[in-house]
Amino acid sequence: MRIAVLGTGMVGRAIAGRTAELGHQVTVGTRDVATTRAGDWAGWATARPEVGLAGYAEATADAELVVNATSGDGSLPALTAAGEDRLAGKVLLDIANPLDFSKGFPPTLSVANDDSLGERIQRAFPRTRVVKALNTLTADLMIHPRQLADGDHSVFVSGDDAEAKRVVIELLTSFGHTDVIDLGDITTARGTEMLLPIWLRLYGKLGTGIFNVKIVR
Amino acid sequence: MRIAVLGTGMVGRAIAGRTAELGHQVTVGTRDVATTRAGDWAGWATARPEVGLAGYAEATADAELVVNATSGDGSLPALTAAGEDRLAGKVLLDIANPLDFSKGFPPTLSVANDDSLGERIQRAFPRTRVVKALNTLTADLMIHPRQLADGDHSVFVSGDDAEAKRVVIELLTSFGHTDVIDLGDITTARGTEMLLPIWLRLYGKLGTGIFNVKIVR
């Protein structure tokens, strides 16, 4: 599959590296290629020559699956730069969390309760098939779930398009996830984004991000 | 222990019945005793003659532990009726969730993100030692956790007073809970109250409330 991963941070690199390793054709999208190359990108990218780097629009143009791995407040600008027409019809795996650090730690959510970032993205890009997933995990656990309890824990998908969720569930399964729960339409992204406050507290308490929820039923 | 359980609904009855069964001296507190007796209370209470029924203030007066099992919007009025002086110094186990059903299903939270019902109660009753717990579970699972995966799932406590949390953790352990996670001070109640949106979606999807999160770590 041709995959565009928007975002060059820990999440973007994790998803890009893992999907390339699994044989997909991957291009990482960034706001400004020169700035990214001038940073610590080279060290990461040298070991992964098969992963491309391009501007948001160019990375998105030929992709079949687009991954939003930007920050919460950077998501709508990045997707706008990628282009509404280029995103039309595509599956968008949205991993971003609307964290607001402006009042210190722990951050609050910039949108919650009666709306979510996933819904905002779906409303802003109505022709794109948005699927919220993986935002409840630390980056390394997104791509290597078996490192924790041999994968015996849960992840979630939220989205309006059943076929788009099927594509994402297949990708998550290829990463090693064994319990992918389809919560329903994109409004259920409120539930997974609102897991962040307890996630952040558990992260502080446990001193590691290598933990996850399992829905015991 | 002398326990006052404020609230006559499913949660109040579950906690009252279970704590009485475990040998505690239990009085259920209600807004109006005559109204409660005129409802379906008798059928429940006949089988539990050891559980008392009294007004909020009378039930609270001699209690060592007070349990808030009222609805989210009924909590502050009920506790105000119980009386600030009578609640002073006592441990208050707060189980309520600030659910707002005014816009239909699923409900939103009437307070979230930068505040919580647990914090509001602690601020309104500064001499009371508030511990948020059990609000992430259906009533029957609060009191009989071993019915699901032999108890292999997690519950949480949030509160400012370490000794009060110890009392609550001991009570939860006596119910059969095996993994009680102390998240920290009362502000961490935001995290457990904000679990409600995903809980409600899972409830709809699974068709039962007999499920819970386990923090796999």
PDB file of C-alpha atoms in Angstrom, chain A:
ATOM      1  CA  MET A   1       0.000   0.000   0.000  1.00  0.00           C
ATOM      2  CA  ARG A   2       1.208   3.546  -0.676  1.00  0.00           C
ATOM      3  CA  ILE A   3       1.204   5.336   2.676  1.00  0.00           C
ATOM      4  CA  ALA A   4       1.771   9.006   3.513  1.00  0.00           C
ATOM      5  CA  VAL A   5       2.675   9.670   7.139  1.00  0.00           C
ATOM      6  CA  LEU A   6       2.161  13.333   8.026  1.00  0.00           C
ATOM      7  CA  GLY A   7       4.418  14.331  10.899  1.00  0.00           C
ATOM      8  CA  THR A   8       8.100  13.757  11.617  1.00  0.00           C
ATOM      9  CA  GLY A   9       7.950  13.306  15.389  1.00  0.00           C
ATOM     10  CA  MET A  10       8.114  10.105  17.405  1.00  0.00           C
ATOM     11  CA  VAL A  11       4.722   8.868  16.259  1.00  0.00           C
ATOM     12  CA  GLY A  12       5.327   9.657  12.609  1.00  0.00           C
ATOM     13  CA  ARG A  13       8.708   7.960  12.625  1.00  0.00           C
ATOM     14  CA  ALA A  14       7.343   4.915  14.415  1.00  0.00           C
ATOM     15  CA  ILE A  15       4.498   4.425  11.940  1.00  0.00           C
ATOM     16  CA  ALA A  16       6.685   5.198   8.914  1.00  0.00           C
ATOM     17  CA  GLY A  17       9.452   2.824   9.973  1.00  0.00           C
ATOM     18  CA  ARG A  18       7.122  -0.021  10.837  1.00  0.00           C
ATOM     19  CA  THR A  19       4.943   0.215   7.725  1.00  0.00           C
ATOM     20  CA  ALA A  20       8.050   0.379   5.511  1.00  0.00           C
ATOM     21  CA  GLU A  21       9.428  -2.689   7.282  1.00  0.00           C
ATOM     22  CA  LEU A  22       6.129  -4.451   6.521  1.00  0.00           C
ATOM     23  CA  GLY A  23       6.646  -3.782   2.815  1.00  0.00           C
ATOM     24  CA  HIS A  24       4.526  -0.685   2.248  1.00  0.00           C
ATOM     25  CA  GLN A  25       5.713   2.215   0.107  1.00  0.00           C
ATOM     26  CA  VAL A  26       6.049   5.051   2.603  1.00  0.00           C
ATOM     27  CA  THR A  27       6.555   8.790   2.283  1.00  0.00           C
ATOM     28  CA  VAL A  28       6.760  11.001   5.335  1.00  0.00           C
ATOM     29  CA  GLY A  29       5.136  14.389   4.871  1.00  0.00           C
ATOM     30  CA  THR A  30       6.478  17.512   6.541  1.00  0.00           C
ATOM     31  CA  ARG A  31       5.714  21.214   6.476  1.00  0.00           C
ATOM     32  CA  ASP A  32       9.145  22.116   5.157  1.00  0.00           C
ATOM     33  CA  VAL A  33      11.525  19.502   3.804  1.00  0.00           C
ATOM     34  CA  ALA A  34      14.639  21.654   4.198  1.00  0.00           C
ATOM     35  CA  THR A  35      13.899  22.358   7.870  1.00  0.00           C
ATOM     36  CA  THR A  36      13.272  18.674   8.566  1.00  0.00           C
ATOM     37  CA  ARG A  37      16.509  17.667   6.825  1.00  0.00           C
ATOM     38  CA  ALA A  38      18.400  20.306   8.816  1.00  0.00           C
ATOM     39  CA  GLY A  39      17.182  18.718  12.073  1.00  0.00           C
ATOM     40  CA  ASP A  40      17.868  15.224  13.396  1.00  0.00           C
ATOM     41  CA  TRP A  41      16.067  13.571  10.489  1.00  0.00           C
ATOM     42  CA  ALA A  42      19.227  12.349   8.735  1.00  0.00           C
ATOM     43  CA  GLY A  43      20.250  10.079  11.595  1.00  0.00           C
ATOM     44  CA  TRP A  44      16.896   8.354  11.544  1.00  0.00           C
ATOM     45  CA  ALA A  45      16.468   8.296   7.780  1.00  0.00           C
ATOM     46  CA  THR A  46      19.916   6.951   6.910  1.00  0.00           C
ATOM     47  CA  ALA A  47      18.946   3.584   8.356  1.00  0.00           C
ATOM     48  CA  ARG A  48      15.684   3.641   6.380  1.00  0.00           C
ATOM     49  CA  PRO A  49      16.582   4.671   2.836  1.00  0.00           C
ATOM     50  CA  GLU A  50      13.307   3.248   1.547  1.00  0.00           C
ATOM     51  CA  VAL A  51      11.252   5.894   3.419  1.00  0.00           C
ATOM     52  CA  GLY A  52      10.691   9.029   1.364  1.00  0.00           C
ATOM     53  CA  LEU A  53      10.408  12.602   2.620  1.00  0.00           C
ATOM     54  CA  ALA A  54       8.292  15.268   0.930  1.00  0.00           C
ATOM     55  CA  GLY A  55       6.043  18.234   1.639  1.00  0.00           C
ATOM     56  CA  TYR A  56       2.564  17.488   2.960  1.00  0.00           C
ATOM     57  CA  ALA A  57       0.929  17.915  -0.456  1.00  0.00           C
ATOM     58  CA  GLU A  58       3.434  15.890  -2.418  1.00  0.00           C
ATOM     59  CA  ALA A  59       3.472  13.074   0.153  1.00  0.00           C
ATOM     60  CA  THR A  60      -0.323  12.889   0.091  1.00  0.00           C
ATOM     61  CA  ALA A  61      -0.827  13.069  -3.674  1.00  0.00           C
ATOM     62  CA  ASP A  62      -0.316   9.401  -4.553  1.00  0.00           C
ATOM     63  CA  ALA A  63      -1.081   7.828  -1.184  1.00  0.00           C
ATOM     64  CA  GLU A  64      -3.840   5.290  -0.633  1.00  0.00           C
ATOM     65  CA  LEU A  65      -3.679   5.659   3.143  1.00  0.00           C
ATOM     66  CA  VAL A  66      -2.766   8.910   4.904  1.00  0.00           C
ATOM     67  CA  VAL A  67      -1.710   8.888   8.560  1.00  0.00           C
ATOM     68  CA  ASN A  68      -2.144  12.004  10.685  1.00  0.00           C
ATOM     69  CA  ALA A  69       0.775  11.841  13.104  1.00  0.00           C
ATOM     70  CA  THR A  70       1.033  15.576  13.706  1.00  0.00           C
ATOM     71  CA  SER A  71       0.370  17.291  17.022  1.00  0.00           C
ATOM     72  CA  GLY A  72      -3.224  18.078  17.990  1.00  0.00           C
ATOM     73  CA  ASP A  73      -2.964  21.772  17.223  1.00  0.00           C
ATOM     74  CA  GLY A  74      -0.955  21.109  14.072  1.00  0.00           C
ATOM     75  CA  SER A  75      -3.430  18.656  12.580  1.00  0.00           C
ATOM     76  CA  LEU A  76      -5.877  20.907  10.733  1.00  0.00           C
ATOM     77  CA  PRO A  77      -3.094  23.142   9.317  1.00  0.00           C
ATOM     78  CA  ALA A  78      -1.125  20.084   8.148  1.00  0.00           C
ATOM     79  CA  LEU A  79      -4.158  18.482   6.539  1.00  0.00           C
ATOM     80  CA  THR A  80      -5.114  21.784   4.926  1.00  0.00           C
ATOM     81  CA  ALA A  81      -1.618  21.966   3.471  1.00  0.00           C
ATOM     82  CA  ALA A  82      -1.967  18.377   2.265  1.00  0.00           C
ATOM     83  CA  GLY A  83      -5.030  19.576   0.400  1.00  0.00           C
ATOM     84  CA  GLU A  84      -8.717  18.781   0.540  1.00  0.00           C
ATOM     85  CA  ASP A  85      -8.776  17.511  -3.051  1.00  0.00           C
ATOM     86  CA  ARG A  86      -5.749  15.286  -2.555  1.00  0.00           C
ATOM     87  CA  LEU A  87      -7.290  13.821   0.615  1.00  0.00           C
ATOM     88  CA  ALA A  88     -10.690  13.217  -1.003  1.00  0.00           C
ATOM     89  CA  GLY A  89     -11.759   9.578  -1.007  1.00  0.00           C
ATOM     90  CA  LYS A  90      -8.696   8.455   0.958  1.00  0.00           C
ATOM     91  CA  VAL A  91      -8.526   6.674   4.275  1.00  0.00           C
ATOM     92  CA  LEU A  92      -7.081   8.946   6.953  1.00  0.00           C
ATOM     93  CA  LEU A  93      -5.793   7.215  10.053  1.00  0.00           C
ATOM     94  CA  ASP A  94      -5.917   9.963  12.699  1.00  0.00           C
ATOM     95  CA  ILE A  95      -3.600   9.326  15.667  1.00  0.00           C
ATOM     96  CA  ALA A  96      -3.413  12.890  16.999  1.00  0.00           C
ATOM     97  CA  ASN A  97      -4.520  13.978  20.457  1.00  0.00           C
ATOM     98  CA  PRO A  98      -5.787  17.520  21.132  1.00  0.00           C
ATOM     99  CA  LEU A  99      -3.433  18.158  24.044  1.00  0.00           C
ATOM    100  CA  ASP A 100      -3.184  21.708  25.338  1.00  0.00           C
ATOM    101  CA  PHE A 101       0.008  22.286  27.326  1.00  0.00           C
ATOM    102  CA  SER A 102      -0.524  26.052  27.619  1.00  0.00           C
ATOM    103  CA  LYS A 103      -1.492  25.785  31.300  1.00  0.00           C
ATOM    104  CA  GLY A 104       1.309  23.396  32.244  1.00  0.00           C
ATOM    105  CA  PHE A 105       1.260  19.734  33.165  1.00  0.00           C
ATOM    106  CA  PRO A 106      -0.909  17.750  33.024  1.00  0.00           C
ATOM    107  CA  PRO A 107      -2.270  19.169  29.789  1.00  0.00           C
ATOM    108  CA  THR A 108      -5.995  19.574  29.232  1.00  0.00           C
ATOM    109  CA  LEU A 109      -7.780  18.742  25.987  1.00  0.00           C
ATOM    110  CA  SER A 110      -8.418  21.625  23.591  1.00  0.00           C
ATOM    111  CA  VAL A 111     -11.623  19.874  22.488  1.00  0.00           C
ATOM    112  CA  ALA A 112     -13.575  17.282  24.474  1.00  0.00           C
ATOM    113  CA  ASN A 113     -16.904  16.061  25.783  1.00  0.00           C
ATOM    114  CA  ASP A 114     -19.311  17.230  23.058  1.00  0.00           C
ATOM    115  CA  ASP A 115     -16.799  17.170  20.204  1.00  0.00           C
ATOM    116  CA  SER A 116     -13.395  15.708  19.374  1.00  0.00           C
ATOM    117  CA  LEU A 117     -10.415  16.312  17.126  1.00  0.00           C
ATOM    118  CA  GLY A 118     -11.417  13.289  15.050  1.00  0.00           C
ATOM    119  CA  GLU A 119     -14.830  14.808  14.398  1.00  0.00           C
ATOM    120  CA  ARG A 120     -13.339  18.215  13.611  1.00  0.00           C
ATOM    121  CA  ILE A 121     -11.099  16.623  11.014  1.00  0.00           C
ATOM    122  CA  GLN A 122     -14.002  14.647   9.531  1.00  0.00           C
ATOM    123  CA  ARG A 123     -16.126  17.825   9.316  1.00  0.00           C
ATOM    124  CA  ALA A 124     -13.278  19.811   7.742  1.00  0.00           C
ATOM    125  CA  PHE A 125     -12.586  17.056   5.187  1.00  0.00           C
ATOM    126  CA  PRO A 126     -15.997  15.526   4.466  1.00  0.00           C
ATOM    127  CA  ARG A 127     -14.782  13.580   1.437  1.00  0.00           C
ATOM    128  CA  THR A 128     -12.016  11.887   3.451  1.00  0.00           C
ATOM    129  CA  ARG A 129     -12.697   8.660   5.334  1.00  0.00           C
ATOM    130  CA  VAL A 130     -11.376   9.432   8.816  1.00  0.00           C
ATOM    131  CA  VAL A 131     -10.590   6.597  11.245  1.00  0.00           C
ATOM    132  CA  LYS A 132      -9.406   7.467  14.740  1.00  0.00           C
ATOM    133  CA  ALA A 133      -7.084   4.844  16.193  1.00  0.00           C
ATOM    134  CA  LEU A 134      -3.847   4.268  18.154  1.00  0.00           C
ATOM    135  CA  ASN A 135      -4.076   7.617  19.991  1.00  0.00           C
ATOM    136  CA  THR A 136      -4.374   5.748  23.297  1.00  0.00           C
ATOM    137  CA  LEU A 137      -0.854   4.282  23.119  1.00  0.00           C
ATOM    138  CA  THR A 138       2.755   5.387  23.321  1.00  0.00           C
ATOM    139  CA  ALA A 139       4.472   5.314  19.909  1.00  0.00           C
ATOM    140  CA  ASP A 140       6.530   2.169  20.375  1.00  0.00           C
ATOM    141  CA  LEU A 141       3.550   0.201  21.655  1.00  0.00           C
ATOM    142  CA  MET A 142       1.471   1.272  18.635  1.00  0.00           C
ATOM    143  CA  ILE A 143       3.857  -0.581  16.338  1.00  0.00           C
ATOM    144  CA  HIS A 144       5.136  -3.376  18.597  1.00  0.00           C
ATOM    145  CA  PRO A 145       2.164  -4.341  20.790  1.00  0.00           C
ATOM    146  CA  ARG A 146       3.485  -7.836  21.457  1.00  0.00           C
ATOM    147  CA  GLN A 147       6.249  -6.426  23.670  1.00  0.00           C
ATOM    148  CA  LEU A 148       3.596  -6.011  26.410  1.00  0.00           C
ATOM    149  CA  ALA A 149       1.809  -9.123  27.752  1.00  0.00           C
ATOM    150  CA  ASP A 150       2.278 -10.742  24.343  1.00  0.00           C
ATOM    151  CA  GLY A 151      -0.265  -8.279  22.920  1.00  0.00           C
ATOM    152  CA  ASP A 152      -3.058  -9.122  25.370  1.00  0.00           C
ATOM    153  CA  HIS A 153      -4.525  -5.599  25.505  1.00  0.00           C
ATOM    154  CA  SER A 154      -6.971  -3.486  23.483  1.00  0.00           C
ATOM    155  CA  VAL A 155      -7.003  -0.771  20.849  1.00  0.00           C
ATOM    156  CA  PHE A 156      -9.978   1.014  19.320  1.00  0.00           C
ATOM    157  CA  VAL A 157     -11.200   2.314  15.973  1.00  0.00           C
ATOM    158  CA  SER A 158     -13.795   5.052  15.446  1.00  0.00           C
ATOM    159  CA  GLY A 159     -15.095   6.142  12.063  1.00  0.00           C
ATOM    160  CA  ASP A 160     -18.093   6.554   9.794  1.00  0.00           C
ATOM    161  CA  ASP A 161     -16.820   4.365   6.935  1.00  0.00           C
ATOM    162  CA  ALA A 162     -16.851   0.599   7.486  1.00  0.00           C
ATOM    163  CA  GLU A 163     -14.432  -0.152   4.646  1.00  0.00           C
ATOM    164  CA  ALA A 164     -11.953   2.464   5.909  1.00  0.00           C
ATOM    165  CA  LYS A 165     -12.098   0.888   9.365  1.00  0.00           C
ATOM    166  CA  ARG A 166     -11.473  -2.509   7.792  1.00  0.00           C
ATOM    167  CA  VAL A 167      -8.301  -1.150   6.140  1.00  0.00           C
ATOM    168  CA  VAL A 168      -7.092   0.307   9.444  1.00  0.00           C
ATOM    169  CA  ILE A 169      -7.954  -2.821  11.433  1.00  0.00           C
ATOM    170  CA  GLU A 170      -5.946  -4.879   8.948  1.00  0.00           C
ATOM    171  CA  LEU A 171      -2.978  -2.541   9.368  1.00  0.00           C
ATOM    172  CA  LEU A 172      -3.194  -2.704  13.178  1.00  0.00           C
ATOM    173  CA  THR A 173      -3.418  -6.471  13.020  1.00  0.00           C
ATOM    174  CA  SER A 174      -0.283  -6.541  10.855  1.00  0.00           C
ATOM    175  CA  PHE A 175       1.486  -4.563  13.614  1.00  0.00           C
ATOM    176  CA  GLY A 176       0.562  -7.337  16.053  1.00  0.00           C
ATOM    177  CA  HIS A 177      -2.599  -6.012  17.698  1.00  0.00           C
ATOM    178  CA  THR A 178      -4.925  -8.819  18.694  1.00  0.00           C
ATOM    179  CA  ASP A 179      -7.927  -6.997  20.192  1.00  0.00           C
ATOM    180  CA  VAL A 180      -9.121  -4.146  17.959  1.00  0.00           C
ATOM    181  CA  ILE A 181     -12.521  -2.889  19.132  1.00  0.00           C
ATOM    182  CA  ASP A 182     -14.726  -1.011  16.673  1.00  0.00           C
ATOM    183  CA  LEU A 183     -16.481   1.547  18.899  1.00  0.00           C
ATOM    184  CA  GLY A 184     -18.740   2.931  16.173  1.00  0.00           C
ATOM    185  CA  ASP A 185     -18.890   6.187  14.260  1.00  0.00           C
ATOM    186  CA  ILE A 186     -16.431   9.075  14.469  1.00  0.00           C
ATOM    187  CA  THR A 187     -18.210  10.617  17.483  1.00  0.00           C
ATOM    188  CA  THR A 188     -16.834   7.706  19.533  1.00  0.00           C
ATOM    189  CA  ALA A 189     -13.409   9.333  19.140  1.00  0.00           C
ATOM    190  CA  ARG A 190     -14.490  11.496  22.103  1.00  0.00           C
ATOM    191  CA  GLY A 191     -14.143   8.396  24.231  1.00  0.00           C
ATOM    192  CA  THR A 192     -10.618   7.501  23.165  1.00  0.00           C
ATOM    193  CA  GLU A 193      -9.363  11.106  23.195  1.00  0.00           C
ATOM    194  CA  MET A 194     -10.814  11.471  26.716  1.00  0.00           C
ATOM    195  CA  LEU A 195      -8.681   8.524  27.821  1.00  0.00           C
ATOM    196  CA  LEU A 196      -5.687  10.841  27.686  1.00  0.00           C
ATOM    197  CA  PRO A 197      -6.132  12.377  31.157  1.00  0.00           C
ATOM    198  CA  ILE A 198      -5.965   9.000  32.899  1.00  0.00           C
ATOM    199  CA  TRP A 199      -3.243   7.835  30.493  1.00  0.00           C
ATOM    200  CA  LEU A 200      -1.078  10.821  31.459  1.00  0.00           C
ATOM    201  CA  ARG A 201      -1.583  10.159  35.180  1.00  0.00           C
ATOM    202  CA  LEU A 202      -0.733   6.477  34.778  1.00  0.00           C
ATOM    203  CA  TYR A 203       2.338   7.452  32.750  1.00  0.00           C
ATOM    204  CA  GLY A 204       3.451   9.660  35.637  1.00  0.00           C
ATOM    205  CA  LYS A 205       2.764   6.959  38.182  1.00  0.00           C
ATOM    206  CA  LEU A 206       4.244   3.986  36.323  1.00  0.00           C
ATOM    207  CA  GLY A 207       7.243   5.905  34.958  1.00  0.00           C
ATOM    208  CA  THR A 208       6.883   4.309  31.519  1.00  0.00           C
ATOM    209  CA  GLY A 209       4.564   4.573  28.558  1.00  0.00           C
ATOM    210  CA  ILE A 210       4.669   0.828  27.977  1.00  0.00           C
ATOM    211  CA  PHE A 211       1.244   0.087  29.423  1.00  0.00           C
ATOM    212  CA  ASN A 212      -2.220  -0.142  27.936  1.00  0.00           C
ATOM    213  CA  VAL A 213      -5.834  -0.803  28.769  1.00  0.00           C
ATOM    214  CA  LYS A 214      -7.387  -4.166  28.151  1.00  0.00           C
ATOM    215  CA  ILE A 215     -11.169  -4.273  27.987  1.00  0.00           C
ATOM    216  CA  VAL A 216     -11.895  -7.338  30.080  1.00  0.00           C
ATOM    217  CA  ARG A 217     -15.295  -8.803  29.129  1.00  0.00           C
TER     218      ARG A 217
END
